[in-house]
């Protein structure tokens, strides 16, 4: 009961933060208006809109007002699909390259680590442009388009944005994992497992990974924030009609707050479930 209350309180704090942030952004919608009364009006407007969703309206091309729910869910689920898919791919890929690197001899292990660190330092923009250019170049040479390099309101593209968005977070997860695994690999329980005949795969997946999971989880917020900030750039460069495009098209404070809260809800639920599972299987209580 206390734990559930804590989770609910944490959720409400984040919602409050989003409301205040959206109200602040509203001060810049029609030029810069740093007015505290206007800020309070924006807060009240957002709160009443969240309570009565019929107030969540936007202006169409002919200045006709209509509900955001006419097309909001298309933008919402498109972005959510790309975000969650990229996050899952990054976690799986990061874990796999960590596992294969652990199996390598020390010299090759160090070389892989340096290469991944170099790739991680590359700017998002450079990676996106390189991948898009490679696909276009292959299309010009072979006449076959492997994947669409940009979407449209009618034709949504998934594969390339998801894979590209997952690359840097996967390298970040690899670097974190490799550091944590290196620390665990010299501990006595690993030596004990080796002496009992466990191979590296068994030690990695059944012992080391279990012990480093809480630490990986504590670093995951950085990964999630990175993905969220990258989504803004990705939607622009891949011409994705996602929630950030929706927000930039209709920058009303109540629309911004509602959209961000709706995007935060599934992330919050995933965190709540994973936290419970980690606490159940490792006995470690996590703060997030």
GROMACS .gro file of C-alpha atoms in nm:
model
  288
    1UNK     CA    1   0.000   0.000   0.000
    2UNK     CA    2   0.281   0.239   0.096
    3UNK     CA    3   0.474   0.140  -0.216
    4UNK     CA    4   0.169   0.202  -0.441
    5UNK     CA    5   0.116   0.541  -0.277
    6UNK     CA    6   0.481   0.626  -0.342
    7UNK     CA    7   0.448   0.532  -0.710
    8UNK     CA    8   0.132   0.740  -0.745
    9UNK     CA    9   0.298   1.037  -0.573
   10UNK     CA   10   0.597   1.009  -0.804
   11UNK     CA   11   0.367   1.005  -1.106
   12UNK     CA   12   0.179   1.314  -0.984
   13UNK     CA   13   0.507   1.500  -0.929
   14UNK     CA   14   0.610   1.435  -1.288
   15UNK     CA   15   0.267   1.541  -1.417
   16UNK     CA   16   0.292   1.861  -1.213
   17UNK     CA   17   0.637   1.925  -1.361
   18UNK     CA   18   0.503   1.877  -1.715
   19UNK     CA   19   0.210   2.114  -1.644
   20UNK     CA   20   0.443   2.386  -1.512
   21UNK     CA   21   0.686   2.338  -1.802
   22UNK     CA   22   0.404   2.356  -2.058
   23UNK     CA   23   0.265   2.669  -1.891
   24UNK     CA   24   0.611   2.826  -1.913
   25UNK     CA   25   0.644   2.731  -2.282
   26UNK     CA   26   0.308   2.901  -2.334
   27UNK     CA   27   0.473   3.233  -2.244
   28UNK     CA   28   0.662   3.213  -2.575
   29UNK     CA   29   0.376   3.102  -2.803
   30UNK     CA   30   0.286   3.452  -2.922
   31UNK     CA   31   0.624   3.619  -2.879
   32UNK     CA   32   0.806   3.653  -2.548
   33UNK     CA   33   0.558   3.734  -2.268
   34UNK     CA   34   0.733   3.686  -1.934
   35UNK     CA   35   0.419   3.760  -1.731
   36UNK     CA   36   0.359   3.572  -1.404
   37UNK     CA   37  -0.020   3.626  -1.422
   38UNK     CA   38  -0.021   3.478  -1.773
   39UNK     CA   39   0.182   3.184  -1.641
   40UNK     CA   40  -0.082   3.118  -1.371
   41UNK     CA   41  -0.357   3.152  -1.633
   42UNK     CA   42  -0.177   2.895  -1.847
   43UNK     CA   43  -0.151   2.657  -1.549
   44UNK     CA   44  -0.525   2.691  -1.480
   45UNK     CA   45  -0.606   2.651  -1.850
   46UNK     CA   46  -0.398   2.330  -1.869
   47UNK     CA   47  -0.550   2.184  -1.551
   48UNK     CA   48  -0.908   2.253  -1.664
   49UNK     CA   49  -0.829   2.111  -2.010
   50UNK     CA   50  -0.694   1.790  -1.857
   51UNK     CA   51  -1.007   1.757  -1.642
   52UNK     CA   52  -1.244   1.841  -1.930
   53UNK     CA   53  -1.084   1.703  -2.249
   54UNK     CA   54  -1.340   1.877  -2.474
   55UNK     CA   55  -1.131   2.189  -2.415
   56UNK     CA   56  -0.839   2.025  -2.593
   57UNK     CA   57  -0.898   2.193  -2.926
   58UNK     CA   58  -0.673   2.309  -3.208
   59UNK     CA   59  -0.715   2.544  -3.503
   60UNK     CA   60  -0.740   2.389  -3.848
   61UNK     CA   61  -0.610   2.544  -4.174
   62UNK     CA   62  -0.934   2.743  -4.212
   63UNK     CA   63  -0.918   2.865  -3.848
   64UNK     CA   64  -1.194   2.621  -3.760
   65UNK     CA   65  -1.164   2.472  -3.411
   66UNK     CA   66  -1.176   2.098  -3.372
   67UNK     CA   67  -1.084   1.838  -3.110
   68UNK     CA   68  -0.726   1.711  -3.106
   69UNK     CA   69  -0.859   1.356  -3.081
   70UNK     CA   70  -0.950   1.356  -3.451
   71UNK     CA   71  -0.589   1.275  -3.546
   72UNK     CA   72  -0.392   1.276  -3.219
   73UNK     CA   73  -0.375   0.898  -3.178
   74UNK     CA   74  -0.209   0.844  -3.517
   75UNK     CA   75   0.077   1.073  -3.416
   76UNK     CA   76   0.087   0.928  -3.066
   77UNK     CA   77   0.105   0.557  -3.151
   78UNK     CA   78   0.349   0.621  -3.436
   79UNK     CA   79   0.599   0.791  -3.202
   80UNK     CA   80   0.535   0.541  -2.925
   81UNK     CA   81   0.603   0.247  -3.157
   82UNK     CA   82   0.932   0.397  -3.274
   83UNK     CA   83   1.040   0.493  -2.922
   84UNK     CA   84   0.964   0.161  -2.749
   85UNK     CA   85   1.100  -0.044  -3.040
   86UNK     CA   86   1.425   0.157  -3.042
   87UNK     CA   87   1.457   0.120  -2.664
   88UNK     CA   88   1.406  -0.258  -2.677
   89UNK     CA   89   1.651  -0.301  -2.968
   90UNK     CA   90   1.910  -0.085  -2.791
   91UNK     CA   91   1.885  -0.293  -2.472
   92UNK     CA   92   1.902  -0.629  -2.653
   93UNK     CA   93   2.183  -0.520  -2.888
   94UNK     CA   94   2.376  -0.359  -2.603
   95UNK     CA   95   2.354  -0.678  -2.396
   96UNK     CA   96   2.452  -0.902  -2.687
   97UNK     CA   97   2.764  -0.707  -2.786
   98UNK     CA   98   2.861  -0.698  -2.418
   99UNK     CA   99   2.825  -1.076  -2.401
  100UNK     CA  100   3.027  -1.139  -2.719
  101UNK     CA  101   3.294  -0.890  -2.609
  102UNK     CA  102   3.331  -1.071  -2.276
  103UNK     CA  103   3.404  -1.392  -2.466
  104UNK     CA  104   3.685  -1.229  -2.665
  105UNK     CA  105   4.055  -1.229  -2.567
  106UNK     CA  106   4.166  -0.926  -2.363
  107UNK     CA  107   4.341  -0.741  -2.652
  108UNK     CA  108   4.045  -0.776  -2.890
  109UNK     CA  109   3.810  -0.691  -2.604
  110UNK     CA  110   3.995  -0.360  -2.551
  111UNK     CA  111   3.993  -0.287  -2.924
  112UNK     CA  112   3.614  -0.344  -2.951
  113UNK     CA  113   3.560  -0.123  -2.649
  114UNK     CA  114   3.760   0.161  -2.808
  115UNK     CA  115   3.575   0.128  -3.141
  116UNK     CA  116   3.236   0.138  -2.969
  117UNK     CA  117   3.341   0.441  -2.762
  118UNK     CA  118   3.441   0.616  -3.086
  119UNK     CA  119   3.105   0.531  -3.250
  120UNK     CA  120   2.919   0.649  -2.940
  121UNK     CA  121   3.087   0.988  -2.964
  122UNK     CA  122   2.961   1.047  -3.319
  123UNK     CA  123   2.684   1.308  -3.351
  124UNK     CA  124   2.329   1.186  -3.420
  125UNK     CA  125   2.309   1.402  -3.729
  126UNK     CA  126   2.619   1.241  -3.881
  127UNK     CA  127   2.485   0.889  -3.822
  128UNK     CA  128   2.143   0.971  -3.969
  129UNK     CA  129   2.290   1.137  -4.277
  130UNK     CA  130   2.539   0.854  -4.332
  131UNK     CA  131   2.269   0.585  -4.313
  132UNK     CA  132   2.028   0.778  -4.536
  133UNK     CA  133   2.305   0.850  -4.787
  134UNK     CA  134   2.410   0.481  -4.790
  135UNK     CA  135   2.053   0.366  -4.861
  136UNK     CA  136   2.013   0.624  -5.139
  137UNK     CA  137   2.353   0.532  -5.288
  138UNK     CA  138   2.260   0.163  -5.289
  139UNK     CA  139   1.929   0.252  -5.455
  140UNK     CA  140   2.109   0.447  -5.729
  141UNK     CA  141   2.355   0.162  -5.790
  142UNK     CA  142   2.112  -0.131  -5.778
  143UNK     CA  143   1.771   0.019  -5.845
  144UNK     CA  144   1.636  -0.148  -5.528
  145UNK     CA  145   1.520   0.065  -5.235
  146UNK     CA  146   1.607  -0.130  -4.920
  147UNK     CA  147   1.404   0.090  -4.686
  148UNK     CA  148   1.218   0.422  -4.716
  149UNK     CA  149   1.452   0.699  -4.597
  150UNK     CA  150   1.167   0.936  -4.512
  151UNK     CA  151   0.801   0.907  -4.424
  152UNK     CA  152   0.491   1.102  -4.515
  153UNK     CA  153   0.146   1.153  -4.371
  154UNK     CA  154   0.019   0.865  -4.589
  155UNK     CA  155   0.320   0.631  -4.582
  156UNK     CA  156   0.481   0.581  -4.244
  157UNK     CA  157   0.836   0.447  -4.225
  158UNK     CA  158   0.952   0.239  -3.931
  159UNK     CA  159   1.263   0.027  -3.991
  160UNK     CA  160   1.529   0.287  -4.063
  161UNK     CA  161   1.422   0.540  -3.793
  162UNK     CA  162   1.401   0.266  -3.529
  163UNK     CA  163   1.740   0.112  -3.612
  164UNK     CA  164   1.912   0.450  -3.639
  165UNK     CA  165   1.755   0.577  -3.317
  166UNK     CA  166   1.866   0.261  -3.132
  167UNK     CA  167   2.232   0.273  -3.238
  168UNK     CA  168   2.381   0.531  -2.998
  169UNK     CA  169   2.176   0.411  -2.694
  170UNK     CA  170   2.294   0.055  -2.769
  171UNK     CA  171   2.656   0.173  -2.760
  172UNK     CA  172   2.585   0.361  -2.435
  173UNK     CA  173   2.434   0.046  -2.280
  174UNK     CA  174   2.733  -0.157  -2.401
  175UNK     CA  175   2.982   0.083  -2.243
  176UNK     CA  176   2.793   0.081  -1.911
  177UNK     CA  177   2.751  -0.297  -1.916
  178UNK     CA  178   3.114  -0.363  -2.000
  179UNK     CA  179   3.228  -0.147  -1.710
  180UNK     CA  180   2.990  -0.321  -1.468
  181UNK     CA  181   3.076  -0.669  -1.597
  182UNK     CA  182   3.450  -0.599  -1.569
  183UNK     CA  183   3.402  -0.513  -1.201
  184UNK     CA  184   3.192  -0.824  -1.136
  185UNK     CA  185   3.422  -1.056  -1.331
  186UNK     CA  186   3.696  -1.033  -1.068
  187UNK     CA  187   3.470  -1.104  -0.771
  188UNK     CA  188   3.496  -1.422  -0.568
  189UNK     CA  189   3.156  -1.563  -0.665
  190UNK     CA  190   3.264  -1.566  -1.032
  191UNK     CA  191   3.580  -1.757  -0.937
  192UNK     CA  192   3.365  -1.997  -0.736
  193UNK     CA  193   3.131  -2.048  -1.033
  194UNK     CA  194   3.431  -2.116  -1.258
  195UNK     CA  195   3.569  -2.369  -1.012
  196UNK     CA  196   3.234  -2.550  -1.020
  197UNK     CA  197   3.257  -2.587  -1.399
  198UNK     CA  198   3.023  -2.308  -1.515
  199UNK     CA  199   3.124  -2.166  -1.853
  200UNK     CA  200   3.136  -1.794  -1.940
  201UNK     CA  201   2.786  -1.794  -2.093
  202UNK     CA  202   2.627  -1.940  -1.780
  203UNK     CA  203   2.822  -1.706  -1.551
  204UNK     CA  204   2.731  -1.402  -1.762
  205UNK     CA  205   2.358  -1.464  -1.800
  206UNK     CA  206   2.272  -1.639  -1.473
  207UNK     CA  207   2.502  -1.467  -1.223
  208UNK     CA  208   2.673  -1.149  -1.346
  209UNK     CA  209   2.375  -1.011  -1.542
  210UNK     CA  210   2.146  -1.070  -1.245
  211UNK     CA  211   2.378  -0.878  -1.014
  212UNK     CA  212   2.435  -0.581  -1.245
  213UNK     CA  213   2.069  -0.540  -1.347
  214UNK     CA  214   1.990  -0.285  -1.069
  215UNK     CA  215   2.292  -0.075  -1.175
  216UNK     CA  216   2.190  -0.095  -1.541
  217UNK     CA  217   1.841   0.015  -1.442
  218UNK     CA  218   1.974   0.315  -1.251
  219UNK     CA  219   2.159   0.426  -1.567
  220UNK     CA  220   1.857   0.367  -1.790
  221UNK     CA  221   1.705   0.709  -1.717
  222UNK     CA  222   1.994   0.867  -1.906
  223UNK     CA  223   1.924   0.638  -2.201
  224UNK     CA  224   1.551   0.723  -2.198
  225UNK     CA  225   1.620   1.097  -2.180
  226UNK     CA  226   1.866   1.064  -2.467
  227UNK     CA  227   1.607   0.881  -2.677
  228UNK     CA  228   1.342   1.142  -2.602
  229UNK     CA  229   1.568   1.432  -2.695
  230UNK     CA  230   1.680   1.252  -3.012
  231UNK     CA  231   1.320   1.191  -3.119
  232UNK     CA  232   1.281   1.563  -3.196
  233UNK     CA  233   1.569   1.553  -3.446
  234UNK     CA  234   1.465   1.217  -3.589
  235UNK     CA  235   1.108   1.325  -3.657
  236UNK     CA  236   1.239   1.622  -3.851
  237UNK     CA  237   1.506   1.440  -4.054
  238UNK     CA  238   1.297   1.131  -4.131
  239UNK     CA  239   0.986   1.341  -4.192
  240UNK     CA  240   0.803   1.145  -3.923
  241UNK     CA  241   0.456   1.266  -3.829
  242UNK     CA  242   0.497   1.194  -3.458
  243UNK     CA  243   0.405   1.369  -3.135
  244UNK     CA  244   0.684   1.625  -3.147
  245UNK     CA  245   0.572   1.726  -3.496
  246UNK     CA  246   0.220   1.747  -3.352
  247UNK     CA  247   0.339   1.970  -3.066
  248UNK     CA  248   0.531   2.199  -3.302
  249UNK     CA  249   0.226   2.223  -3.530
  250UNK     CA  250  -0.009   2.308  -3.241
  251UNK     CA  251   0.203   2.470  -2.964
  252UNK     CA  252  -0.088   2.539  -2.725
  253UNK     CA  253   0.009   2.491  -2.357
  254UNK     CA  254  -0.275   2.245  -2.292
  255UNK     CA  255  -0.194   2.042  -2.606
  256UNK     CA  256   0.175   2.028  -2.511
  257UNK     CA  257   0.095   1.917  -2.155
  258UNK     CA  258  -0.158   1.653  -2.261
  259UNK     CA  259   0.074   1.511  -2.530
  260UNK     CA  260   0.376   1.490  -2.299
  261UNK     CA  261   0.172   1.335  -2.017
  262UNK     CA  262   0.025   1.076  -2.253
  263UNK     CA  263   0.374   0.990  -2.380
  264UNK     CA  264   0.505   0.967  -2.025
  265UNK     CA  265   0.234   0.725  -1.906
  266UNK     CA  266   0.357   0.408  -2.087
  267UNK     CA  267   0.719   0.486  -1.996
  268UNK     CA  268   0.615   0.526  -1.632
  269UNK     CA  269   0.423   0.196  -1.637
  270UNK     CA  270   0.719   0.012  -1.792
  271UNK     CA  271   0.946   0.152  -1.520
  272UNK     CA  272   0.697   0.055  -1.247
  273UNK     CA  273   0.674  -0.304  -1.376
  274UNK     CA  274   1.050  -0.345  -1.426
  275UNK     CA  275   1.122  -0.202  -1.080
  276UNK     CA  276   0.885  -0.453  -0.922
  277UNK     CA  277   1.042  -0.741  -1.115
  278UNK     CA  278   1.397  -0.639  -1.022
  279UNK     CA  279   1.302  -0.602  -0.656
  280UNK     CA  280   1.131  -0.941  -0.664
  281UNK     CA  281   1.419  -1.132  -0.822
  282UNK     CA  282   1.720  -0.951  -0.674
  283UNK     CA  283   1.580  -0.831  -0.342
  284UNK     CA  284   1.718  -0.482  -0.408
  285UNK     CA  285   1.490  -0.182  -0.363
  286UNK     CA  286   1.539   0.069  -0.643
  287UNK     CA  287   1.487   0.444  -0.634
  288UNK     CA  288   1.376   0.603  -0.961
   0.00000   0.00000   0.00000
